[in-house]
Amino acid sequence: MAGYLSIAIDTPLRRLFDYRPPEGMGAGELRVGQRLWVPFGKRRTVGILVGHQAQTSLAEHKIRRAFEAIDTEPVFDKVLLELLVWSADYYRHPVGEVLAAALPVALRKGAGVESTERTWRLTPAGQQDAETLVTSRATRQHALVRTLRASCSPHGLTAGGLDAALPGWRDAARLLIQRGLVEQLERQTVATTPLQGVKQQGPELGNAQQAAITRIEANLDGFATLLLDGVTGSGKTEVYLRAIETVLAQGRQALVLVPEIALTPQLTQRFSDRFSAPLAVLHSALNDSERLAAWRNARNGAAGIVIGTRSAVFAPLARPGLIVVDEEHDASYKQQEGFRYSARDLAIARAQRHGVPVVLGSATPSLESLARLSRPGARTRSEHLVLPQRAGSATAPHIGVIDLRQHAANQGLSTPAMLAIRRHLDAGGQVLLYLNRRGYAPALFCPGCGWAAPCPSCDARLTVHRQDNKLVCHHCAREQAIPATCPVCQAPTKPVGQGTERIEETLGNIFPDVPLVRIDRDNTRRKGELDAAMERIHSGAVRILVGTQMLTKGHHFPDVTLVIVMNADQGLFSTDFRASERLAQSIIQVAGRAGRASRPGEVLIQTEYPDHPLLQQLLAGGYGAFATAALREREAAGWPPFSRLALIRAEATTEDPPMHFLATARRIAKSTRAQVSLLGPAPAPMQRRGDRFRAQLLLQAVAPSQLQTFLAGWISQLDDLPESRKVRWSVDVDPLELF
Ligand code: ADP
Ligand code: ZN
Ligand code: ZN
């Protein structure tokens, strides 16, 4: 076979690069997925072999030779490599960047795949004679011999140990190795532990749980998509645990994805209480060496269970048996910048390639996942597993609305809400107030002339933050002092509207003796702050919880009996076709925090639109009724999941180039007669953000393949447009945010 190598390199170019194999090596000796050191421009960099080629379109003398192979084995197995290359194609992202994103940083820089530890020790000859052969005039060699002899370890000393004892020992070691007195060893540090073993028995399963397990187990032999649709607290996690138990007993591994890093400790704890199999945990707060260690344990099979956030979908698995995506509806599975992949969708694609089932769990399944049930692919098994009731003795909370037109709100809190808080506190319950807006107030107004403090860099208002006494832009993070008077008419200014800080203040005034905690991004940024707050909630030290979205996700608060949704109206009239789905999900999710243990729960939603159909559907029929209606609307309007979208965004420091680039892009598209409709270009809903002007062009197709075929040709044409060099642009396939 002729031998050129197609190599992926971590650069923003949407292509592979051709190389000749290293000196003295045939291309056939190298396997796809292996890393090599290659020359790239003037640099020496890490490349990953993606394929072999008999021919190349380049002139022979222009093809450079790779320097050397880094590993003797591939960093990605075949299935994972194929998945990554496919997803680079699907999301139209440079393949080199995609492969790099899937590797721990240390491996991107050339660290070894396997977990080997290098040590140095005396050879038998050295043991015998080193001290006589090495005179004390060779100071360093002499010192090294003495240090090695003093160590009792039969494996010798590591570089770390030697660095500490003898700075500059490496030269001495090299000379002693040449003289045959010292040797260098490499040894694997991972011990493979058997995966089986349940430390602690789980509770006796309810009927619905048992039925769900039976279906999962019946599907363990091949690819299937199993939607575990269970109300909050119905025991979904318990179902994952049992399914994983079976998978471990087969000697296979489970990959579990969670949306939030904040949820990993809870889940990790539950897994490690239950199983003796080692876990590998992968999330963004790990340092490089922790991440590398977890990656290696996933890869060599030492870890029976691999738990992680979004990018863990790329964790290597020696013996995959099951993939679980917890809270599959969560928007954080979609990466919003760079390589804009959906970890949920890739989990499904990966399960298919491995021939294993994927369990998607949620109390509020995405409309995408619900729609998949009614039109599974030709060879795809797809099942709906429903857990309609809470586990154990917990019962569903009662949900009611408070009509804000009838009950005036004092600083955002209506009288019925206040009375309900009093009632639940008196009965010994905890109370949770949910408002998805941090800060004190969303605007600073002048009652005199109507001025509202604008962000100088964005088409947006500044948010008042009392705690730091600042105005902050939530879009570009710009900060400035709060002016005491209006810059236009000098009248005193006034914060308008509610943020979590203000609700905290209001509650402090009404219930001065009740301990309260606020949880939002502003006061949980530092390490340990969120854990400390959670600890105070669980110990019962605080009785009132005020917070944003952060409080709605997955947390288990056994003593919360009342949940108040402070304002449901933000999502009711949005232009974004996904807004109602998100609102319904967050209401049901936060409602699910109430009454999770033995105490019954109550949920109150404050709204000025109690008759809005969305709220009515949710109240009358729960999430299921809402979802059925919402799917019907999407189908009528032709929105996803009944069509596929891609969004091209462009931005620049001046107004014209983004629109100009997108108009040209549209013109090229029109000439190809593709089965794709184009909407736009139009300025983004917030046109100016962080001093940049933004515009977008939306593409819509009925089938994913139509969109893919079109994008494949079109995107590379855009790369070549002169207009593209005047803007920063990106493509987002299956976008979640349309701005
Ligand atoms: P979900 O993941 O659906 O929110 P969990 O699995 O966390 O639900 O279960 C909620 C609570 O109910 C947990 O405290 C869990 O230990 C408990 N639980 C789950 N299944 C059972 C069961 N079959 N019997 C008794 N308690 C259960
Ligand atoms: Zn004014
Ligand atoms: Zn701004």
Tab-separated table of N, CA and C in Angstrom, residues 451-518:
chain	number	residue	atom	x	y	z
A	451	TRP	N	-35.511	57.991	31.629
A	451	TRP	CA	-34.197	57.434	31.308
A	451	TRP	C	-34.010	56.102	32.047
A	452	ALA	N	-33.394	55.137	31.394
A	452	ALA	CA	-33.052	53.879	32.057
A	452	ALA	C	-31.585	53.604	31.780
A	453	ALA	N	-30.806	53.289	32.817
A	453	ALA	CA	-29.354	53.145	32.658
A	453	ALA	C	-29.018	52.102	31.596
A	454	PRO	N	-28.414	52.505	30.460
A	454	PRO	CA	-28.086	51.569	29.389
A	454	PRO	C	-26.655	51.066	29.524
A	455	CYS	N	-26.390	49.882	28.958
A	455	CYS	CA	-24.997	49.461	28.854
A	455	CYS	C	-24.404	50.191	27.654
A	456	PRO	N	-23.251	50.830	27.847
A	456	PRO	CA	-22.653	51.556	26.716
A	456	PRO	C	-22.185	50.621	25.602
A	457	SER	N	-22.024	49.323	25.912
A	457	SER	CA	-21.491	48.397	24.906
A	457	SER	C	-22.547	47.496	24.278
A	458	CYS	N	-23.752	47.475	24.879
A	458	CYS	CA	-24.774	46.543	24.391
A	458	CYS	C	-26.105	47.267	24.209
A	459	ASP	N	-26.995	46.642	23.435
A	459	ASP	CA	-28.367	47.134	23.373
A	459	ASP	C	-29.124	46.517	24.539
A	460	ALA	N	-28.790	46.920	25.744
A	460	ALA	CA	-29.400	46.300	26.920
A	460	ALA	C	-29.319	47.263	28.093
A	461	ARG	N	-30.153	47.007	29.082
A	461	ARG	CA	-30.095	47.809	30.303
A	461	ARG	C	-29.154	47.167	31.299
A	462	LEU	N	-28.646	48.003	32.174
A	462	LEU	CA	-27.763	47.492	33.227
A	462	LEU	C	-28.599	47.002	34.401
A	463	THR	N	-28.113	45.980	35.070
A	463	THR	CA	-28.789	45.438	36.243
A	463	THR	C	-28.198	46.062	37.504
A	464	VAL	N	-29.093	46.397	38.425
A	464	VAL	CA	-28.630	46.979	39.686
A	464	VAL	C	-28.187	45.856	40.626
A	465	HIS	N	-26.943	45.948	41.112
A	465	HIS	CA	-26.459	44.994	42.118
A	465	HIS	C	-26.188	45.754	43.413
A	466	ARG	N	-27.005	45.547	44.414
A	466	ARG	CA	-26.879	46.278	45.664
A	466	ARG	C	-25.674	45.796	46.473
A	467	GLN	N	-25.508	44.487	46.486
A	467	GLN	CA	-24.464	43.899	47.323
A	467	GLN	C	-23.092	44.508	47.004
A	468	ASP	N	-22.788	44.661	45.712
A	468	ASP	CA	-21.507	45.268	45.321
A	468	ASP	C	-21.663	46.747	45.014
A	469	ASN	N	-22.889	47.251	45.153
A	469	ASN	CA	-23.177	48.646	44.859
A	469	ASN	C	-22.695	49.050	43.460
A	470	LYS	N	-23.171	48.298	42.456
A	470	LYS	CA	-22.720	48.520	41.090
A	470	LYS	C	-23.866	48.307	40.116
A	471	LEU	N	-23.695	48.882	38.941
A	471	LEU	CA	-24.539	48.501	37.818
A	471	LEU	C	-23.733	47.502	36.995
A	472	VAL	N	-24.347	46.390	36.632
A	472	VAL	CA	-23.619	45.349	35.910
A	472	VAL	C	-24.391	44.980	34.652
A	473	CYS	N	-23.676	44.812	33.558
A	473	CYS	CA	-24.324	44.318	32.342
A	473	CYS	C	-24.260	42.790	32.348
A	474	HIS	N	-25.407	42.137	32.251
A	474	HIS	CA	-25.428	40.674	32.260
A	474	HIS	C	-25.060	40.080	30.906
A	475	HIS	N	-24.800	40.929	29.943
A	475	HIS	CA	-24.448	40.421	28.613
A	475	HIS	C	-22.968	40.547	28.307
A	476	CYS	N	-22.323	41.608	28.845
A	476	CYS	CA	-20.896	41.776	28.550
A	476	CYS	C	-20.070	41.932	29.827
A	477	ALA	N	-20.740	41.858	31.000
A	477	ALA	CA	-20.063	41.895	32.294
A	477	ALA	C	-19.473	43.264	32.642
A	478	ARG	N	-19.792	44.274	31.848
A	478	ARG	CA	-19.309	45.609	32.145
A	478	ARG	C	-19.909	46.104	33.466
A	479	GLU	N	-19.120	46.841	34.224
A	479	GLU	CA	-19.602	47.335	35.517
A	479	GLU	C	-19.413	48.832	35.612
A	480	GLN	N	-20.310	49.502	36.327
A	480	GLN	CA	-20.071	50.910	36.644
A	480	GLN	C	-20.780	51.295	37.926
A	481	ALA	N	-20.412	52.453	38.480
A	481	ALA	CA	-21.002	52.896	39.743
A	481	ALA	C	-22.468	53.256	39.525
A	482	ILE	N	-23.262	53.158	40.582
A	482	ILE	CA	-24.672	53.528	40.486
A	482	ILE	C	-24.778	55.047	40.630
A	483	PRO	N	-25.277	55.736	39.603
A	483	PRO	CA	-25.407	57.190	39.750
A	483	PRO	C	-26.560	57.517	40.704
A	484	ALA	N	-26.363	58.495	41.589
A	484	ALA	CA	-27.399	58.833	42.559
A	484	ALA	C	-28.545	59.575	41.876
A	485	THR	N	-28.191	60.358	40.841
A	485	THR	CA	-29.237	61.113	40.165
A	485	THR	C	-29.184	60.835	38.670
A	486	CYS	N	-30.268	61.144	38.002
A	486	CYS	CA	-30.374	60.908	36.558
A	486	CYS	C	-29.399	61.814	35.805
A	487	PRO	N	-28.592	61.259	34.914
A	487	PRO	CA	-27.630	62.086	34.180
A	487	PRO	C	-28.324	63.068	33.218
A	488	VAL	N	-29.595	62.845	32.906
A	488	VAL	CA	-30.300	63.720	31.968
A	488	VAL	C	-30.985	64.873	32.712
A	489	CYS	N	-31.771	64.542	33.744
A	489	CYS	CA	-32.578	65.575	34.391
A	489	CYS	C	-32.256	65.743	35.877
A	490	GLN	N	-31.295	65.016	36.368
A	490	GLN	CA	-30.838	65.141	37.760
A	490	GLN	C	-31.875	64.741	38.818
A	491	ALA	N	-32.955	64.125	38.412
A	491	ALA	CA	-33.906	63.613	39.408
A	491	ALA	C	-33.299	62.369	40.064
A	492	PRO	N	-33.716	62.004	41.293
A	492	PRO	CA	-33.195	60.778	41.924
A	492	PRO	C	-33.634	59.547	41.128
A	493	THR	N	-32.749	58.568	40.993
A	493	THR	CA	-33.087	57.365	40.219
A	493	THR	C	-33.694	56.304	41.131
A	494	LYS	N	-34.257	55.264	40.471
A	494	LYS	CA	-35.005	54.264	41.226
A	494	LYS	C	-34.805	52.885	40.603
A	495	PRO	N	-34.400	51.864	41.381
A	495	PRO	CA	-34.313	50.513	40.821
A	495	PRO	C	-35.721	49.991	40.549
A	496	VAL	N	-35.940	49.416	39.375
A	496	VAL	CA	-37.274	48.934	39.025
A	496	VAL	C	-37.232	47.438	38.724
A	497	GLY	N	-38.211	46.724	39.265
A	497	GLY	CA	-38.308	45.286	39.028
A	497	GLY	C	-37.582	44.497	40.114
A	498	GLN	N	-37.665	43.176	39.993
A	498	GLN	CA	-37.153	42.307	41.059
A	498	GLN	C	-35.993	41.445	40.589
A	499	GLY	N	-34.996	41.344	41.451
A	499	GLY	CA	-33.954	40.339	41.275
A	499	GLY	C	-33.845	39.568	42.589
A	500	THR	N	-33.028	38.540	42.606
A	500	THR	CA	-32.944	37.710	43.822
A	500	THR	C	-32.484	38.506	45.048
A	501	GLU	N	-31.571	39.460	44.838
A	501	GLU	CA	-31.111	40.253	45.995
A	501	GLU	C	-32.262	41.023	46.628
A	502	ARG	N	-33.146	41.526	45.769
A	502	ARG	CA	-34.253	42.322	46.289
A	502	ARG	C	-35.270	41.446	47.028
A	503	ILE	N	-35.515	40.247	46.493
A	503	ILE	CA	-36.424	39.321	47.174
A	503	ILE	C	-35.845	38.961	48.547
A	504	GLU	N	-34.545	38.785	48.559
A	504	GLU	CA	-33.872	38.484	49.822
A	504	GLU	C	-34.119	39.618	50.831
A	505	GLU	N	-33.984	40.859	50.347
A	505	GLU	CA	-34.195	42.021	51.220
A	505	GLU	C	-35.643	42.083	51.723
A	506	THR	N	-36.587	41.884	50.781
A	506	THR	CA	-38.008	41.921	51.145
A	506	THR	C	-38.318	40.887	52.223
A	507	LEU	N	-37.851	39.671	52.007
A	507	LEU	CA	-38.126	38.603	52.974
A	507	LEU	C	-37.477	38.906	54.324
A	508	GLY	N	-36.289	39.495	54.264
A	508	GLY	CA	-35.606	39.881	55.501
A	508	GLY	C	-36.428	40.887	56.299
A	509	ASN	N	-37.142	41.768	55.575
A	509	ASN	CA	-37.992	42.739	56.261
A	509	ASN	C	-39.245	42.093	56.841
A	510	ILE	N	-39.837	41.181	56.062
A	510	ILE	CA	-41.101	40.576	56.519
A	510	ILE	C	-40.859	39.502	57.586
A	511	PHE	N	-39.792	38.716	57.400
A	511	PHE	CA	-39.495	37.628	58.351
A	511	PHE	C	-38.103	37.830	58.937
A	512	PRO	N	-37.956	38.886	59.775
A	512	PRO	CA	-36.602	39.248	60.218
A	512	PRO	C	-35.895	38.144	61.012
A	513	ASP	N	-36.651	37.259	61.650
A	513	ASP	CA	-35.989	36.263	62.504
A	513	ASP	C	-35.771	34.934	61.813
A	514	VAL	N	-36.179	34.822	60.544
A	514	VAL	CA	-36.065	33.519	59.877
A	514	VAL	C	-34.778	33.476	59.052
A	515	PRO	N	-33.881	32.529	59.352
A	515	PRO	CA	-32.630	32.455	58.588
A	515	PRO	C	-32.886	32.095	57.116
A	516	LEU	N	-32.163	32.765	56.250
A	516	LEU	CA	-32.429	32.677	54.819
A	516	LEU	C	-31.118	32.490	54.062
A	517	VAL	N	-31.175	31.795	52.934
A	517	VAL	CA	-29.990	31.713	52.077
A	517	VAL	C	-30.393	32.046	50.646
A	518	ARG	N	-29.517	32.810	49.983
A	518	ARG	CA	-29.762	33.124	48.583
A	518	ARG	C	-28.755	32.326	47.764
